[in-house]
Short mmCIF file of C-alpha atoms in Angstrom, two decimals:
data_model
loop_
_atom_site.label_atom_id
_atom_site.label_comp_id
_atom_site.label_asym_id
_atom_site.label_seq_id
_atom_site.Cartn_x
_atom_site.Cartn_y
_atom_site.Cartn_z
CA VAL A 5 18.67 7.62 58.18
CA LYS A 6 16.14 5.66 56.03
CA ASN A 7 16.44 8.66 53.74
CA ILE A 8 20.11 8.65 54.12
CA ASN A 9 20.64 5.11 53.44
CA ASN A 10 18.10 5.83 50.29
CA LYS A 11 20.61 8.06 48.92
CA VAL A 12 23.73 5.92 49.29
CA LYS A 13 22.08 2.96 47.62
CA LYS A 14 21.30 4.99 44.94
CA TYR A 15 24.69 6.65 44.75
CA ARG A 16 26.32 2.62 44.89
CA ASN A 17 23.36 1.84 42.12
CA SER A 18 24.91 4.69 39.96
CA LEU A 19 28.52 3.57 40.29
CA ILE A 20 27.39 -0.21 39.12
CA THR A 21 25.52 1.04 36.47
CA TYR A 22 28.62 3.30 35.06
CA GLU A 23 30.54 0.53 35.17
CA TYR A 24 28.21 -1.97 33.05
CA GLU A 25 28.12 0.77 30.84
CA GLN A 26 31.72 0.99 30.11
CA ILE A 27 32.09 -2.62 29.58
CA TYR A 28 28.99 -2.77 27.59
CA ILE A 29 29.66 -0.10 25.15
CA LYS A 30 33.49 -1.32 25.07
CA LYS A 31 32.15 -4.43 23.69
CA ARG A 32 30.00 -3.24 21.37
CA LEU A 33 31.17 -0.37 19.96
CA ASP A 34 32.28 -0.27 16.12
CA THR A 35 35.44 1.48 16.03
CA ILE A 36 35.88 1.53 12.09
CA ILE A 37 35.03 4.45 10.69
CA ASN A 38 36.11 4.88 6.71
CA ASP A 39 36.61 7.59 4.52
CA GLU A 40 33.50 8.19 3.42
CA GLU A 41 31.95 8.46 6.36
CA ILE A 42 34.13 11.35 7.61
CA GLU A 43 33.72 13.19 4.38
CA GLY A 44 29.91 12.96 4.84
CA TYR A 45 30.08 14.22 8.23
CA TYR A 46 32.44 17.17 6.74
CA ASN A 47 30.05 17.89 4.17
CA ASP A 48 26.87 18.08 6.05
CA HIS A 49 28.55 20.37 9.30
CA SER A 50 30.94 22.24 7.38
CA ASP A 51 29.65 25.44 9.52
CA ASP A 52 30.96 23.90 12.51
CA PHE A 53 35.02 23.82 10.83
CA ILE A 54 35.60 27.21 10.38
CA LEU A 55 38.98 28.53 11.07
CA LYS A 56 39.37 30.87 14.34
CA ASP A 57 43.36 30.88 13.36
CA TYR A 58 45.55 30.92 10.07
CA ILE A 59 47.24 27.18 8.74
CA VAL A 60 49.67 26.27 6.66
CA LYS A 61 51.13 24.13 4.90
CA CYS A 62 55.20 25.02 4.52
CA MET A 63 58.81 23.90 4.92
CA TYR A 64 61.03 25.44 7.60
CA LEU A 65 64.54 24.83 8.28
CA LYS A 66 67.26 26.58 10.62
CA ILE A 67 70.76 25.98 10.25
CA ASN A 68 74.74 27.48 11.52
CA LYS A 69 75.53 30.56 9.69
CA ASN A 70 78.57 28.44 8.49
CA ALA A 71 76.81 25.66 7.66
CA PRO A 72 78.34 23.97 4.04
CA ASP A 73 76.91 24.20 0.31
CA GLN A 74 74.04 26.72 1.09
CA LYS A 75 73.97 27.68 -2.70
CA ASN A 76 72.48 24.62 -3.55
CA LEU A 77 70.03 24.91 -0.39
CA LYS A 78 68.76 28.51 -1.57
CA LYS A 79 68.08 26.71 -4.78
CA SER A 80 66.44 23.54 -2.85
CA TYR A 81 64.09 25.17 -0.56
CA LEU A 82 62.28 26.71 -3.30
CA LEU A 83 60.69 22.97 -3.79
CA ASN A 84 60.21 23.08 -7.36
CA ASN A 85 60.77 19.05 -7.74
CA GLU A 86 61.48 16.04 -6.06
CA GLU A 87 65.32 16.54 -6.46
CA ASP A 88 64.72 19.37 -4.43
CA GLU A 89 62.55 17.34 -1.65
CA LEU A 90 65.61 14.70 -1.60
CA PHE A 91 68.32 17.31 -1.04
CA LEU A 92 66.66 19.10 1.41
CA ARG A 93 65.77 15.81 3.38
CA THR A 94 68.86 14.71 3.22
CA TYR A 95 70.96 18.09 4.13
CA SER A 96 68.68 18.60 6.73
CA LEU A 97 69.85 14.94 8.65
CA LYS A 98 73.44 16.35 8.90
CA HIS A 99 73.52 20.26 9.11
CA ALA A 100 69.22 21.16 10.40
CA ILE A 101 69.39 22.75 13.88
CA GLU A 102 65.60 22.66 13.01
CA PHE A 103 63.77 21.24 10.52
CA TYR A 104 60.13 20.75 9.46
CA TYR A 105 58.61 19.50 5.99
CA ASN A 106 55.49 16.98 5.90
CA ASN A 107 53.58 18.02 2.61
CA GLU A 108 50.20 16.83 3.00
CA GLU A 109 50.38 18.00 6.71
CA TRP A 110 48.41 21.65 7.84
CA VAL A 111 49.88 23.37 11.22
CA TYR A 112 48.80 26.71 12.66
CA PHE A 113 51.21 28.68 11.32
CA ASP A 114 51.34 30.58 14.94
CA GLU A 115 53.51 27.21 15.52
CA ILE A 116 55.70 28.09 12.72
CA LEU A 117 56.23 31.73 14.31
CA LYS A 118 57.24 30.67 17.54
CA LYS A 119 60.29 29.01 15.67
CA ILE A 120 61.23 31.98 13.66
CA PRO A 121 62.49 35.70 14.38
CA LEU A 122 60.45 37.29 12.59
CA GLN A 123 59.12 40.99 13.55
CA ASP A 124 56.72 43.95 12.37
CA PHE A 125 55.30 42.11 9.60
CA ASN A 126 51.45 41.53 8.37
CA LYS A 127 50.79 37.80 9.04
CA LYS A 128 47.94 37.91 6.51
CA LYS A 129 49.74 39.57 3.79
CA PHE A 130 52.75 37.11 4.63
CA ILE A 131 50.76 34.34 4.02
CA GLN A 132 48.48 35.10 1.10
CA LYS A 133 51.66 35.97 -0.95
CA LYS A 134 52.93 32.05 0.13
CA LYS A 135 56.25 33.65 0.58
CA LYS A 136 59.38 32.10 0.11
CA LEU A 137 61.80 33.69 2.51
CA THR A 138 65.62 32.79 3.61
CA PHE A 139 66.85 35.49 6.44
CA GLU A 140 69.87 35.87 8.59
CA GLU A 141 69.58 36.18 12.14
CA ASP A 142 72.22 35.87 15.32
CA ASN A 143 74.53 33.10 13.40
CA PHE A 144 71.53 31.04 11.95
CA ILE A 145 70.13 31.31 8.67
CA TYR A 146 66.51 30.59 7.97
CA TYR A 147 64.70 29.40 5.15
CA ILE A 148 60.50 29.20 5.19
CA ASN A 149 58.41 28.43 2.12
CA ILE A 150 54.69 28.34 2.56
CA TYR A 151 53.53 26.60 -0.36
CA ASP A 152 49.84 26.50 0.84
CA PHE A 153 47.28 28.17 3.21
CA ARG A 154 44.03 28.59 4.75
CA LEU A 155 42.80 32.23 6.01
CA GLU A 156 41.22 33.02 9.23
CA ASP A 157 37.34 32.46 8.71
CA GLY A 158 37.91 30.08 6.12
CA VAL A 159 36.51 26.74 6.10
CA SER A 160 38.96 24.13 7.31
CA PRO A 161 40.13 21.66 5.33
CA LEU A 162 38.96 18.04 6.02
CA SER A 163 42.42 16.49 6.18
CA PHE A 164 42.60 18.88 9.30
CA GLU A 165 39.77 17.77 10.87
CA LYS A 166 40.04 14.32 9.84
CA GLU A 167 40.82 13.19 13.86
CA LYS A 168 38.41 15.64 14.94
CA ILE A 169 35.53 13.83 13.22
CA ARG A 170 36.88 10.47 14.30
CA SER A 171 36.18 11.58 17.43
CA ILE A 172 32.88 12.77 17.39
CA ILE A 173 31.76 9.77 15.44
CA LEU A 174 32.86 7.69 17.94
CA ASN A 175 31.16 9.91 21.36
CA MET A 176 27.83 9.72 18.85
CA ARG A 177 27.92 5.97 18.62
CA SER A 178 28.80 5.64 22.49
CA THR A 179 25.79 7.98 22.82
CA GLU A 180 23.65 5.58 20.61
CA LEU A 181 24.74 2.33 22.45
CA ARG A 182 23.95 4.51 26.11
CA LYS A 183 20.71 5.18 25.11
CA LYS A 184 19.93 1.59 24.06
CA LEU A 185 21.47 -0.03 26.87
CA LYS A 186 19.49 2.13 29.09
CA ALA A 187 16.24 1.81 27.52
CA ASP A 188 16.78 -2.08 27.08
CA LEU A 189 17.45 -2.11 31.20
CA HIS A 190 14.17 0.15 31.53
CA ASN A 191 12.21 -2.08 29.58
CA ASP A 192 13.57 -5.23 31.32
CA ALA A 193 12.94 -3.66 34.45
CA LEU A 194 9.22 -3.31 33.66
CA LYS A 195 8.87 -6.29 32.86
CA ASN A 196 10.09 -7.96 35.97
CA LYS A 197 8.39 -5.35 37.87
CA SER A 198 11.86 -4.23 39.68
CA ILE A 199 12.27 -0.26 39.35
CA GLU A 200 12.19 1.41 42.32
CA TYR A 201 11.88 5.09 42.58
CA TYR A 202 13.48 7.81 44.71
CA LYS A 203 12.46 11.42 45.94
CA ASN A 204 15.25 13.87 45.71
CA ASP A 205 14.50 15.06 49.37
#
């Protein structure tokens, strides 16, 4: 019975300790992470950011076969200037079934492929050519413009890893706070001679 009581007491103490840790960390954790710190971590750990798949920057548009003004659309989807981008965004609001374009955002190419009925093609060659493509399938017309890419097994770009690095740095800071708390509690307990030891039976 004594052994069971000790285990229950130890379990209860561990729960209290965990709750205290969470409060302690929440109050003291510095959540501000500047771009220099993110870039520094990225440069120091570049081997940790190897791509396992292809990523691209691209524009993707799906419209009905009978959508209007496709002559201008065929020119504008090439994105040669700001006027092309403005036309695309305005056109997509009125006529797009699906539209994606964020000129600074990297996405996995497989996410784009889920929306495009392409078959029997070499993914690597398709991407490397920075392919600009329009084609018809069923009652729809598709426009694709891949204007930047990173290949599988290459180093992932910093902008694609920023949020991941931010989480890593926050976890590192949390770990350091947890270590400091345990060290402080241990030292206080030694001073007060209040450490209890439990045998693992």
